[in-house]
Amino acid sequence: MLRQIKEAFRNPKFLVGFILFVLLLLMAIFYPMISMYEPLTYYATSFEKPGTYVNILDIANSEGVKLNVDTAAGRLDSVLTDDQKETMKDWLVRFGGVEESAIDLEDSESFLKLWQDNYDSKNPQKGLRTADKKAVARLDKQLTTALNSDSIDIAGKNEEGELEVVKSIPGDHFINAGSVGNSYTFPLGTDNFGADVLTKLTSSIRVSLRIGLVAGLIGTAIGLTIGLLAGFLGGWVDNFLTFVTNIFTVIPSFVILVLISNAVSASARGATMVSVIIGLTSWPWTARSVRSQVLSLRGRDHVNLSKLSGHSMPRIILQDILPYVASYVVMAMILQISSGILAEAQLSMLGLGPNTSTTTTLGIMMNWAQQYSAMQSNSWWAFVPVVISITLITFSLNLMNTGLDQVFNPQLRD
Amino acid sequence: MAEMARELGKSVLKGENITKVFGYGKTRTEAVKKVNFDFHEGEVISIVGESGSGKTTIARMILGLITITEGTLLFNGQPRDISSGKKRKEYWKNIQAVFQDPFSSFNMFNKIDDLLLDCINMTGGKHKSDKEKFDMMTEACSFVNLKYAELTNKYPFELSGGQMQRLMIARIFLLKPKILIADEPTSMVDACSRATILDMLMKLRDEIGMTIIFITHDIGLAYYVSDSVYIMEHGAFVEAGPAEDVIIHPKADYTKRLISDVPKIYGEWDLSTVG
Ligand SMILES: Nc1ncnc2c1ncn2[C@@H]1O[C@H](COP(=O)(O)OP(=O)(O)OP(=O)(O)O)[C@@H](O)[C@H]1O
Ligand SMILES: [Mg+2]
């Protein structure tokens, strides 16, 4: 056994899978600890982009530093959306007499220059509705305001309630973002509730891994016990256990899973409960293969010899049968962990997963992203990292499994 | 040798109409059909037959590893009773086996020491001191020309097939059963180890006076080692009796065929020298 473990760590597939898995595990364990956010607390409005959010008042109150750089292009980018740029480009081509090939939306500076040179609100703009003409004019005004590099005065009420200039902010002043009093970074933005996606994601990975692990352990333990007993004892015990196993195999386990989950009220469905339910439905496959292996093992002479040496039945099962199926069982368990994680995701997508107010899992995150149309609103950060995480976890587990398979069955090695 | 055995007389194992049926319906096979036998104390018996004739099945029934479908087996004149774990354990103190394939006879996860210690514990040596146990294991190993010091802490897969089979005989040396079933113990090892292993079995028999049931497909071998021979074909005994009677004056066609096949394998085999 020790020899095989050593060999496993020399197998590149197993090693890569293992390292990947450990990295995910470490991230899932430690990031929620060091993160300044709670996974289930709402910090922002829904679906804010990834980035650092700094308090505007704090910026206004900060003393700036003058930098000798051109600020126009940067402002243009922050003020205009891609759609608005397209509208402007369209206008320039139709009414401004600019060649389409001469416009490069990526080069903000030259685009801005083209616009300022060619836009004229007095242009007849034949074919454009009045509303659209006004919209373009507004866009131009917005630009002019934004590009104003003169200072802006900030007014506040004095004791008499009259407005007076409190501060003047020059257009070419900068402050160090890190020195702003209130600044919050959401590396992966916020989700539909305004929770920090990265904190929620790592916390979800942790819960999902735990669900997979518990489900895998339960499923494997049940499958192993039933397979060992049925295969070794034979007779009516085998007939009965095989009958039960067949029933569970014939009905798709996901259907049983949905039925049981439905029967348990949502508030009672914690992560542990869900993993137990998944584990209770995922054993037949293991039971069948363990049984057939034991069946061929029990007639082997080393088992006969053990009987002749007067060993008891439990001892024979533990010492003469179990070690021979152990490698297989480890591999089956790895696959069960991975399918347990997927099963939770599927259940949660159906709204039958763990209670959403107390816990968060990868499946729950997917479900919320879908319900709040994250895909339609291009809020990729709310679901792409989740999908990548699920993929990485199952990928690493399957890689470990393939590696182990090569160690245990050397003829598979290429 | 043969005369001696018949004088010993006392029956240790007697089978009456022993039958074994595997499966049912379409897969039903009658592996052993109503066989009768009588094995005596100190006797060497050979059961000879082709592959698939049911030799191993008889051996397993006698050992109590599989149930007997029909028939009675008398052990020391009494119907054999292995209905409880305790009775089985007691029975197995009297009857032991060496199997055909040494590579599948060992648990590959247990060290060699565990195997030998098991034997010492089984024969009531549980309370012996480590030194005594060590001496017993050393003695058993040297009986089969192995050095315990070189085997200790090793796993079975680090040994050759011949060494494994010798270790199995060392195990019998420690257990000292009344009856030993040797199921083709030499069919999977090279010719050189084959002679050594047979030698050791015979030496062991002389030392502790046990009954040996020797299973083989090689009638020449059977003649050399045994007092009585049982010829088996398709699950039934077609001929049985003292070795020289059966082999020099075979009655059944099947026995004649087995004998006529022998010279093709052993050039030096010559029945005229027998007498
Ligand atoms: N567990 C079993 N289930 C079903 N059939 C069996 C079983 N064991 C043996 N048989 C059948 O019984 C017959 C006799 O088998 P057995 O192993 O006793 O032959 P054998 O004489 O020992 O052969 P060999 O010389 O090859 O060892 C064979 O036809 C075999 O297929
Ligand atoms: Mg056989």
XYZ file of C-alpha atoms and ligand atoms in Angstrom:
721
model
C 0.000 0.000 0.000
C 2.780 2.401 0.992
C 4.589 1.503 -2.188
C 1.525 2.376 -4.241
C 1.063 5.695 -2.472
C 4.677 6.570 -3.250
C 4.164 5.543 -6.841
C 0.993 7.625 -7.075
C 2.923 10.761 -6.193
C 5.387 9.959 -8.941
C 2.565 9.757 -11.473
C 2.318 13.136 -13.246
C -1.456 13.000 -13.714
C -2.129 12.190 -10.091
C 0.369 14.794 -8.936
C -1.096 17.607 -11.059
C -4.626 16.700 -9.988
C -3.575 16.497 -6.357
C -1.765 19.842 -6.374
C -4.695 21.518 -8.106
C -7.087 20.035 -5.584
C -4.949 21.058 -2.608
C -4.645 24.610 -3.966
C -8.426 24.850 -4.337
C -8.848 23.401 -0.868
C -6.363 25.836 0.688
C -8.006 28.767 -1.061
C -11.425 27.586 0.082
C -10.261 27.205 3.663
C -8.157 30.316 4.074
C -9.606 32.994 1.822
C -12.895 33.303 3.730
C -10.825 33.657 6.911
C -8.649 36.489 5.692
C -11.322 38.186 3.615
C -12.774 41.388 5.087
C -16.215 40.355 3.840
C -18.823 37.894 5.016
C -20.085 35.572 2.296
C -23.761 36.196 3.021
C -23.686 39.933 3.795
C -24.821 42.441 1.189
C -22.316 45.230 0.578
C -23.424 46.763 -2.695
C -26.242 46.997 -5.142
C -26.564 44.006 -7.433
C -23.976 42.978 -10.014
C -21.343 45.663 -9.521
C -18.304 45.163 -11.710
C -15.052 43.800 -10.326
C -12.849 46.623 -9.071
C -12.013 48.989 -6.253
C -14.740 51.297 -5.052
C -13.600 54.536 -3.383
C -15.773 56.995 -1.544
C -16.450 60.109 -3.637
C -16.689 62.475 -0.668
C -13.369 61.168 0.615
C -11.817 61.893 -2.755
C -13.286 65.387 -2.776
C -11.820 66.007 0.666
C -8.381 64.690 -0.252
C -5.497 66.910 -1.251
C -4.490 66.036 -4.787
C -1.195 65.890 -6.602
C -0.781 67.513 -9.994
C 0.329 65.097 -12.706
C 1.522 66.204 -16.124
C -0.544 63.774 -18.195
C -3.351 64.046 -20.696
C -6.611 63.168 -18.990
C -9.032 63.603 -21.883
C -8.869 60.088 -23.332
C -9.225 58.411 -19.938
C -12.263 60.529 -19.139
C -13.799 59.741 -22.487
C -13.514 56.034 -21.706
C -15.060 56.417 -18.284
C -17.908 58.570 -19.563
C -18.875 56.794 -22.784
C -20.230 53.295 -23.096
C -19.434 51.208 -26.150
C -22.997 51.734 -27.405
C -22.610 55.481 -27.209
C -19.337 55.300 -29.099
C -21.096 53.314 -31.804
C -23.814 55.979 -32.017
C -21.158 58.676 -32.413
C -19.307 56.694 -35.029
C -22.537 56.163 -36.895
C -23.233 59.910 -36.831
C -19.756 60.786 -38.054
C -20.051 58.415 -41.010
C -23.553 59.494 -42.038
C -23.434 63.222 -41.452
C -19.873 64.257 -40.648
C -18.406 63.065 -43.949
C -15.810 60.866 -42.226
C -14.670 57.621 -43.875
C -15.647 54.612 -41.752
C -12.122 53.256 -42.131
C -10.698 56.438 -40.619
C -12.447 55.818 -37.290
C -10.723 53.730 -34.671
C -12.828 53.291 -31.546
C -9.927 51.862 -29.620
C -7.846 55.002 -30.052
C -9.891 57.285 -27.825
C -7.716 60.348 -28.390
C -8.006 60.474 -32.190
C -11.681 59.506 -32.004
C -12.329 62.404 -29.677
C -10.516 64.762 -32.030
C -12.565 63.533 -35.005
C -15.748 64.152 -33.066
C -14.831 67.635 -31.904
C -13.743 68.603 -35.439
C -16.787 67.237 -37.285
C -19.786 67.332 -34.965
C -22.106 70.234 -35.504
C -25.516 70.331 -33.861
C -26.734 72.607 -36.672
C -26.115 69.921 -39.264
C -29.509 69.093 -40.902
C -29.042 65.372 -40.075
C -31.532 64.172 -42.673
C -33.205 60.897 -41.774
C -32.647 61.220 -38.035
C -35.644 61.558 -35.727
C -35.775 64.603 -33.504
C -35.423 62.466 -30.418
C -32.251 60.928 -31.815
C -30.872 64.344 -32.766
C -31.450 65.500 -29.182
C -29.816 62.340 -27.845
C -26.672 62.997 -29.877
C -26.642 66.605 -28.751
C -26.913 65.487 -25.130
C -24.049 63.096 -25.676
C -21.945 65.954 -27.024
C -22.808 68.116 -24.042
C -21.968 65.288 -21.655
C -18.624 64.955 -23.361
C -17.873 68.647 -23.175
C -18.648 68.699 -19.481
C -16.625 65.574 -18.776
C -13.669 66.726 -20.774
C -13.602 70.077 -19.078
C -10.161 70.038 -17.551
C -10.720 73.235 -15.657
C -11.366 72.938 -11.981
C -14.762 72.163 -10.502
C -16.010 74.091 -7.507
C -17.768 72.268 -4.744
C -20.334 74.290 -2.848
C -21.704 73.687 0.615
C -24.199 75.489 2.833
C -22.757 77.864 5.400
C -24.274 78.717 8.795
C -26.856 81.013 7.251
C -27.890 78.280 4.854
C -26.395 79.997 1.861
C -24.307 78.196 -0.721
C -20.623 79.026 -0.812
C -17.611 77.441 -2.467
C -15.949 75.048 -0.036
C -13.416 73.513 -2.286
C -12.087 73.688 -5.779
C -10.973 70.513 -7.524
C -8.496 71.051 -10.371
C -9.006 68.845 -13.405
C -5.418 67.679 -13.505
C -5.065 66.589 -9.877
C -4.768 62.982 -8.766
C -4.803 61.189 -5.459
C -3.321 57.845 -4.475
C -6.264 55.425 -4.478
C -4.817 53.617 -1.476
C -4.907 56.755 0.635
C -8.628 57.316 0.247
C -10.329 56.800 3.585
C -13.074 54.500 2.408
C -12.138 52.115 -0.339
C -13.483 48.629 -1.004
C -12.127 46.148 -3.485
C -14.402 43.468 -4.936
C -11.918 41.394 -6.981
C -14.762 39.545 -8.679
C -17.443 42.191 -8.298
C -20.688 41.621 -6.440
C -23.523 39.207 -7.046
C -27.229 39.853 -7.408
C -27.530 40.592 -3.668
C -24.437 42.773 -3.594
C -22.289 40.234 -1.742
C -18.595 39.982 -2.570
C -18.337 37.264 -5.210
C -14.812 36.098 -4.351
C -15.599 35.606 -0.655
C -18.855 33.906 -1.486
C -17.162 31.755 -4.124
C -14.409 30.470 -1.831
C -16.904 29.857 0.924
C -19.093 27.993 -1.589
C -16.177 25.860 -2.735
C -15.585 24.936 0.886
C -19.188 23.914 1.486
C -19.436 22.123 -1.868
C -16.247 20.181 -1.204
C -17.571 19.213 2.200
C -20.832 18.060 0.652
C -18.927 16.041 -1.946
C -16.634 14.556 0.682
C -19.404 13.575 3.100
C -21.596 12.259 0.262
C -18.633 10.334 -1.185
C -17.732 8.860 2.207
C -21.306 7.823 2.961
C -21.922 6.448 -0.530
C -18.645 4.545 -0.541
C -19.108 3.206 2.981
C -22.593 1.895 2.210
C -21.586 0.537 -1.200
C -18.480 -1.106 0.202
C -20.314 -2.728 3.119
C -23.135 -4.034 0.958
C -20.733 -5.207 -1.767
C -18.467 -6.986 0.732
C -21.326 -8.721 2.536
C -23.202 -9.720 -0.609
C -20.091 -10.953 -2.368
C -18.551 -12.773 0.560
C -21.569 -14.280 2.275
C -23.430 -15.256 -0.900
C -26.674 -17.195 -0.578
C -29.861 -15.425 0.488
C -27.904 -12.465 1.894
C -26.468 -11.906 -1.580
C -29.845 -12.380 -3.232
C -31.508 -9.882 -0.922
C -28.759 -7.261 -1.141
C -28.504 -7.619 -4.913
C -32.267 -7.184 -5.157
C -32.120 -3.954 -3.145
C -29.142 -2.742 -5.165
C -30.931 -3.463 -8.411
C -33.980 -1.493 -7.322
C -31.761 1.497 -6.594
C -29.948 1.061 -9.894
C -33.083 0.796 -11.998
C -34.587 4.005 -10.612
C -32.195 6.791 -11.645
C -30.530 7.992 -8.473
C -31.244 11.601 -9.408
C -34.969 10.923 -9.304
C -34.657 9.416 -5.828
C -32.495 12.378 -4.881
C -35.144 14.852 -6.033
C -37.911 12.897 -4.266
C -36.079 12.738 -0.946
C -34.982 16.362 -1.139
C -38.559 17.358 -1.844
C -39.765 15.443 1.177
C -37.397 17.328 3.493
C -38.517 20.895 4.188
C -36.289 23.635 2.834
C -35.409 25.003 6.272
C -34.260 21.571 7.458
C -32.039 21.080 4.421
C -28.618 22.117 5.652
C -25.449 21.344 3.737
C -24.887 18.231 5.865
C -28.433 16.986 5.322
C -28.080 17.425 1.563
C -24.753 15.591 1.520
C -26.283 12.733 3.512
C -29.175 12.545 1.048
C -26.747 12.489 -1.889
C -24.617 9.842 -0.171
C -27.667 7.676 0.524
C -28.553 7.570 -3.160
C -25.118 7.141 -4.698
C -23.959 3.772 -3.366
C -25.445 1.147 -5.769
C -22.721 1.546 -8.354
C -19.950 0.930 -5.811
C -21.888 -1.930 -4.241
C -22.215 -3.715 -7.575
C -18.585 -3.510 -8.558
C -17.296 -4.355 -5.087
C -19.628 -7.365 -4.994
C -18.392 -8.721 -8.311
C -14.758 -8.263 -7.268
C -15.351 -9.968 -3.925
C -17.133 -12.782 -5.699
C -13.993 -13.619 -7.645
C -11.744 -13.017 -4.632
C -13.603 -15.228 -2.210
C -12.768 -18.374 -4.201
C -9.077 -17.532 -4.256
C -6.758 -19.858 -2.433
C -5.394 -17.211 -0.110
C -8.905 -16.828 1.267
C -9.247 -20.609 1.543
C -5.913 -20.731 3.329
C -7.048 -18.021 5.716
C -10.150 -20.076 6.505
C -7.996 -23.151 7.076
C -5.915 -21.063 9.469
C -9.052 -20.629 11.553
C -9.556 -16.925 10.929
C -12.996 -15.497 11.665
C -15.271 -14.165 8.935
C -14.824 -10.468 9.844
C -11.076 -10.939 9.947
C -11.046 -12.593 6.532
C -13.143 -9.783 5.063
C -10.882 -7.120 6.585
C -7.522 -8.775 5.967
C -7.917 -10.964 2.918
C -10.616 -9.227 0.865
C -10.554 -5.525 1.730
C -6.899 -4.842 0.838
C -7.499 -6.315 -2.589
C -10.450 -4.028 -3.304
C -9.018 -1.002 -1.463
C -7.377 0.577 -4.487
C -10.585 0.268 -6.420
C -12.604 1.685 -3.546
C -10.328 4.717 -3.244
C -10.816 5.417 -6.921
C -14.566 4.933 -6.689
C -14.678 7.333 -3.757
C -12.808 10.042 -5.650
C -15.362 9.784 -8.437
C -18.188 9.845 -5.906
C -16.850 13.017 -4.337
C -16.829 14.634 -7.738
C -20.298 13.409 -8.650
C -21.554 14.447 -5.205
C -20.447 18.016 -5.915
C -22.198 17.932 -9.266
C -25.320 16.398 -7.737
C -25.508 19.262 -5.232
C -25.161 21.760 -8.073
C -27.992 20.094 -9.979
C -30.216 19.949 -6.902
C -29.583 23.596 -6.119
C -30.357 24.581 -9.694
C -33.756 22.972 -9.117
C -34.120 24.863 -5.847
C -33.831 21.630 -3.851
C -30.356 22.225 -2.507
C -29.285 23.422 0.919
C -31.174 26.218 2.640
C -30.083 29.386 0.847
C -30.419 31.754 3.788
C -27.848 30.034 5.956
C -25.345 28.603 3.548
C -23.909 29.057 0.106
C -22.678 26.465 -2.359
C -21.504 26.484 -5.934
C -24.905 25.207 -7.014
C -26.725 27.926 -5.090
C -24.522 30.608 -6.682
C -25.338 29.211 -10.123
C -29.009 29.189 -9.272
C -29.056 32.839 -8.164
C -27.026 33.929 -11.175
C -29.561 32.249 -13.399
C -32.604 33.583 -11.565
C -31.281 37.136 -11.707
C -30.347 36.854 -15.396
C -26.648 37.409 -14.834
C -25.963 35.932 -18.262
C -28.315 38.315 -20.078
C -26.899 41.334 -18.297
C -23.330 40.323 -19.144
C -22.449 40.069 -15.465
C -19.938 37.330 -16.194
C -18.266 37.625 -12.816
C -21.362 36.226 -11.125
C -21.256 32.866 -12.904
C -18.045 32.321 -14.906
C -15.868 31.891 -11.762
C -18.434 29.436 -10.365
C -18.415 27.356 -13.537
C -14.608 27.440 -13.630
C -14.450 26.336 -9.974
C -16.786 23.378 -10.526
C -14.819 22.419 -13.618
C -11.469 22.681 -11.824
C -12.652 20.605 -8.879
C -14.061 17.784 -11.009
C -11.104 18.030 -13.363
C -8.569 17.700 -10.526
C -10.468 14.786 -8.977
C -10.740 12.982 -12.295
C -7.076 13.594 -13.003
C -6.186 12.048 -9.637
C -8.412 9.126 -10.474
C -6.817 8.545 -13.862
C -3.388 8.734 -12.243
C -4.354 6.213 -9.583
C -5.807 3.966 -12.237
C -2.440 3.904 -13.963
C -0.677 3.107 -10.702
C -3.070 0.323 -9.729
C -3.473 -1.141 -13.210
C -0.037 -0.761 -14.776
C -1.173 -2.224 -18.112
C -3.171 0.971 -18.696
C 0.010 3.034 -18.728
C 0.904 4.291 -22.139
C 5.532 -48.781 1.396
C 2.217 -49.964 0.062
C 2.086 -53.026 2.287
C 2.780 -50.913 5.342
C -0.134 -48.633 4.597
C -2.622 -51.424 4.295
C -1.538 -52.746 7.651
C -2.284 -49.373 9.282
C -5.915 -49.991 8.526
C -7.714 -47.397 10.609
C -9.921 -45.217 8.417
C -9.533 -41.449 8.808
C -11.685 -40.189 5.960
C -14.454 -42.139 4.352
C -16.693 -40.750 1.636
C -20.013 -42.307 0.675
C -21.785 -41.157 -2.491
C -20.188 -37.721 -2.324
C -21.748 -35.468 -4.953
C -21.216 -31.821 -5.808
C -23.522 -29.810 -8.037
C -22.690 -26.236 -9.029
C -25.370 -23.838 -10.191
C -28.889 -24.731 -11.238
C -30.983 -24.711 -14.377
C -28.927 -24.073 -17.470
C -25.666 -23.530 -15.594
C -26.028 -26.748 -13.558
C -22.788 -28.769 -13.528
C -22.326 -31.990 -11.678
C -18.628 -31.632 -10.876
C -18.419 -34.707 -8.628
C -20.740 -37.689 -9.054
C -21.418 -40.136 -6.204
C -17.823 -40.947 -5.388
C -16.781 -43.397 -2.666
C -13.406 -43.498 -0.988
C -11.686 -44.696 2.139
C -8.439 -43.082 3.266
C -6.350 -44.613 6.021
C -4.046 -43.301 8.655
C -0.505 -42.714 7.390
C -1.437 -43.589 3.830
C -0.427 -41.631 0.748
C -3.359 -41.463 -1.653
C -3.257 -40.057 -5.154
C -6.268 -38.751 -6.994
C -5.384 -38.709 -10.669
C -7.423 -37.117 -13.423
C -7.392 -34.675 -16.267
C -8.036 -30.975 -15.939
C -11.670 -30.332 -15.085
C -12.341 -33.852 -13.834
C -13.327 -32.545 -10.381
C -10.189 -33.167 -8.333
C -10.059 -29.725 -6.745
C -13.777 -29.886 -6.071
C -13.348 -33.096 -4.059
C -10.443 -31.535 -2.182
C -12.498 -28.475 -1.264
C -15.390 -30.597 -0.060
C -13.095 -32.685 2.111
C -11.504 -29.510 3.482
C -14.945 -28.111 4.283
C -14.410 -25.043 2.103
C -17.505 -25.796 0.036
C -20.620 -27.699 0.997
C -21.222 -31.281 -0.012
C -24.371 -31.430 -2.124
C -25.094 -35.040 -1.284
C -23.427 -37.947 0.496
C -21.756 -38.548 3.851
C -18.204 -37.885 4.867
C -16.943 -39.806 7.856
C -14.014 -38.369 9.749
C -12.390 -40.857 12.151
C -15.474 -43.023 11.759
C -17.898 -40.251 12.785
C -19.951 -38.078 10.405
C -17.935 -34.905 9.999
C -19.509 -31.959 11.820
C -18.358 -28.464 10.857
C -21.614 -26.682 11.577
C -20.102 -24.067 13.906
C -17.021 -21.878 13.748
C -15.529 -23.643 16.714
C -16.007 -27.099 15.192
C -14.541 -25.933 11.899
C -11.472 -24.623 13.690
C -11.064 -27.938 15.454
C -11.456 -29.824 12.159
C -8.839 -27.669 10.477
C -6.341 -28.519 13.169
C -6.562 -32.029 11.760
C -6.694 -31.349 8.067
C -4.686 -28.862 6.051
C -3.836 -28.146 2.442
C -1.196 -26.977 0.005
C -2.762 -25.458 -3.077
C -2.033 -25.572 -6.759
C -1.003 -21.977 -7.432
C 1.522 -20.547 -4.968
C 1.013 -17.032 -6.335
C -2.639 -16.951 -5.344
C -2.171 -18.910 -2.115
C -0.617 -15.959 -0.310
C -2.193 -12.784 0.896
C 0.120 -10.315 -0.855
C -0.496 -7.658 1.780
C 0.731 -9.711 4.728
C 4.333 -10.349 5.591
C 5.683 -13.889 5.577
C 6.170 -13.700 9.342
C 2.410 -13.187 9.805
C 1.698 -16.416 7.959
C 4.072 -18.461 10.097
C 3.018 -16.780 13.354
C -0.598 -17.644 12.531
C 0.350 -21.317 12.441
C 2.122 -21.135 15.785
C -0.873 -19.367 17.340
C -3.291 -21.863 15.840
C -1.537 -24.819 17.412
C -1.678 -23.275 20.870
C 1.640 -21.464 20.791
C 0.099 -18.066 21.427
C 1.720 -17.731 24.844
C 5.157 -18.786 23.778
C 7.942 -16.235 24.109
C 9.230 -14.337 21.086
C 12.446 -16.322 21.288
C 10.597 -19.644 21.190
C 8.454 -18.458 18.287
C 11.554 -17.300 16.463
C 13.204 -20.688 16.964
C 10.110 -22.499 15.715
C 9.950 -20.384 12.578
C 13.655 -20.832 11.956
C 13.305 -24.585 12.347
C 10.320 -24.726 9.993
C 12.145 -22.701 7.367
C 15.298 -24.755 7.541
C 13.187 -27.905 7.169
C 12.312 -26.661 3.677
C 15.835 -25.315 3.022
C 14.917 -21.675 3.500
C 16.613 -19.189 5.789
C 14.178 -17.438 8.077
C 16.607 -14.567 8.557
C 16.401 -13.844 4.835
C 12.615 -14.061 4.754
C 11.674 -12.064 7.802
C 9.902 -8.795 7.001
C 9.519 -9.803 3.373
C 6.332 -9.963 1.353
C 5.317 -13.090 -0.597
C 5.692 -11.368 -3.965
C 9.398 -10.989 -3.258
C 9.761 -14.788 -3.417
C 9.905 -17.203 -6.337
C 7.105 -19.696 -6.956
C 9.258 -22.564 -5.704
C 10.182 -20.684 -2.531
C 6.524 -19.865 -1.929
C 5.495 -23.482 -2.248
C 8.270 -24.523 0.156
C 7.025 -21.927 2.598
C 3.605 -23.541 2.341
C 5.218 -26.806 3.392
C 6.955 -25.008 6.277
C 3.478 -23.942 7.314
C 2.350 -27.575 7.343
C 5.490 -28.429 9.324
C 4.376 -26.005 12.035
C 0.750 -27.129 11.987
C 1.471 -30.875 11.942
C -2.022 -31.908 10.802
C -3.202 -35.523 10.652
C -4.254 -35.172 7.034
C -2.736 -33.075 4.280
C -4.366 -32.433 0.941
C -1.774 -31.429 -1.628
C -3.631 -30.166 -4.696
C -1.125 -30.323 -7.554
C 1.474 -28.568 -5.407
C 4.128 -28.917 -8.080
C 2.241 -28.122 -11.257
C 3.212 -24.446 -11.274
C 6.914 -24.744 -10.403
C 9.954 -25.782 -12.404
C 11.129 -29.400 -12.600
C 13.966 -28.869 -10.142
C 11.752 -27.361 -7.438
C 9.210 -30.101 -8.183
C 11.550 -32.849 -6.997
C 12.587 -30.840 -3.931
C 9.000 -30.161 -2.955
C 7.969 -33.812 -3.335
C 10.966 -34.843 -1.277
C 10.018 -32.464 1.467
C 6.424 -33.643 1.538
C 7.548 -37.242 1.878
C 10.071 -36.342 4.552
C 7.359 -34.527 6.462
C 5.059 -37.534 6.200
C 7.729 -39.806 7.596
C 8.392 -37.388 10.418
C 4.832 -36.796 11.625
C 3.077 -39.795 10.096
C 0.285 -37.912 8.423
C -2.088 -39.035 5.701
C -1.404 -37.306 2.403
C -4.011 -36.914 -0.296
C -1.984 -36.088 -3.346
C -3.888 -34.619 -6.265
C -2.242 -34.742 -9.658
C -2.838 -35.216 -13.356
C 0.468 -37.072 -13.637
C -0.028 -40.819 -13.180
C 3.722 -41.418 -13.190
C 4.156 -39.150 -10.214
C 1.211 -40.812 -8.505
C 2.858 -44.192 -8.880
C 6.104 -43.057 -7.327
C 4.630 -41.385 -4.263
C 1.465 -43.185 -3.347
C 0.119 -46.319 -1.713
C -3.370 -46.033 -3.193
C -4.519 -44.448 -6.404
C -7.963 -43.155 -7.368
C -8.462 -42.516 -11.077
C -10.999 -39.818 -11.813
C -12.821 -39.049 -15.031
C -15.650 -36.547 -15.495
C -16.408 -36.315 -11.791
C -16.431 -40.030 -11.026
C -13.831 -42.573 -9.878
C -13.360 -45.092 -12.682
C -10.773 -47.166 -10.861
C -9.236 -47.320 -7.400
C -6.868 -49.526 -5.498
C -3.256 -50.084 -4.448
C -0.881 -48.152 -6.688
C 0.840 -51.096 -8.338
C -2.452 -52.915 -9.011
C -3.967 -49.934 -10.730
C -0.933 -48.949 -12.721
C 0.454 -52.332 -13.709
C -2.895 -54.005 -14.270
C -5.196 -51.186 -15.250
C -8.780 -52.237 -15.887
C -10.465 -49.048 -17.028
C -9.814 -47.767 -20.551
C -9.295 -44.329 -19.192
C -6.494 -45.513 -16.901
C -4.843 -47.327 -19.792
C -4.978 -44.176 -21.824
C -3.463 -42.129 -19.006
C -0.648 -44.653 -18.680
C 0.013 -44.837 -22.394
C 0.309 -41.056 -22.471
C 3.096 -41.074 -19.914
C 6.076 -42.252 -22.024
C 5.544 -39.344 -24.353
C 6.387 -37.000 -21.511
C 8.938 -39.076 -19.563
C 11.304 -40.869 -21.897
C 12.804 -42.927 -19.106
C 9.428 -44.181 -17.853
C 9.469 -47.969 -18.195
C 6.783 -50.191 -16.690
C 8.953 -53.331 -16.951
C 11.160 -52.049 -14.161
C 8.188 -51.903 -11.845
C 7.804 -54.781 -9.546
N -17.312 -22.601 -8.088
C -17.694 -23.287 -9.195
N -18.839 -22.961 -9.825
C -19.232 -23.630 -10.933
N -18.547 -24.632 -11.490
C -17.386 -25.005 -10.918
C -16.900 -24.346 -9.743
N -15.714 -24.925 -9.398
C -15.490 -25.894 -10.312
N -16.485 -25.951 -11.224
C -16.578 -26.894 -12.346
O -16.408 -28.199 -11.871
C -15.616 -28.973 -12.731
C -14.438 -29.557 -12.010
O -13.563 -28.531 -11.616
P -12.253 -28.788 -10.734
O -11.653 -27.483 -10.429
O -12.618 -29.636 -9.592
O -11.330 -29.569 -11.750
P -9.820 -30.096 -11.544
O -9.877 -31.552 -11.759
O -9.291 -29.610 -10.262
O -9.081 -29.425 -12.761
P -7.567 -28.842 -12.811
O -6.672 -30.005 -13.026
O -7.595 -27.951 -14.010
O -7.323 -28.121 -11.546
C -15.204 -28.064 -13.877
O -16.046 -28.334 -14.982
C -15.479 -26.689 -13.348
O -15.888 -25.854 -14.390
Mg -7.604 -28.288 -9.656
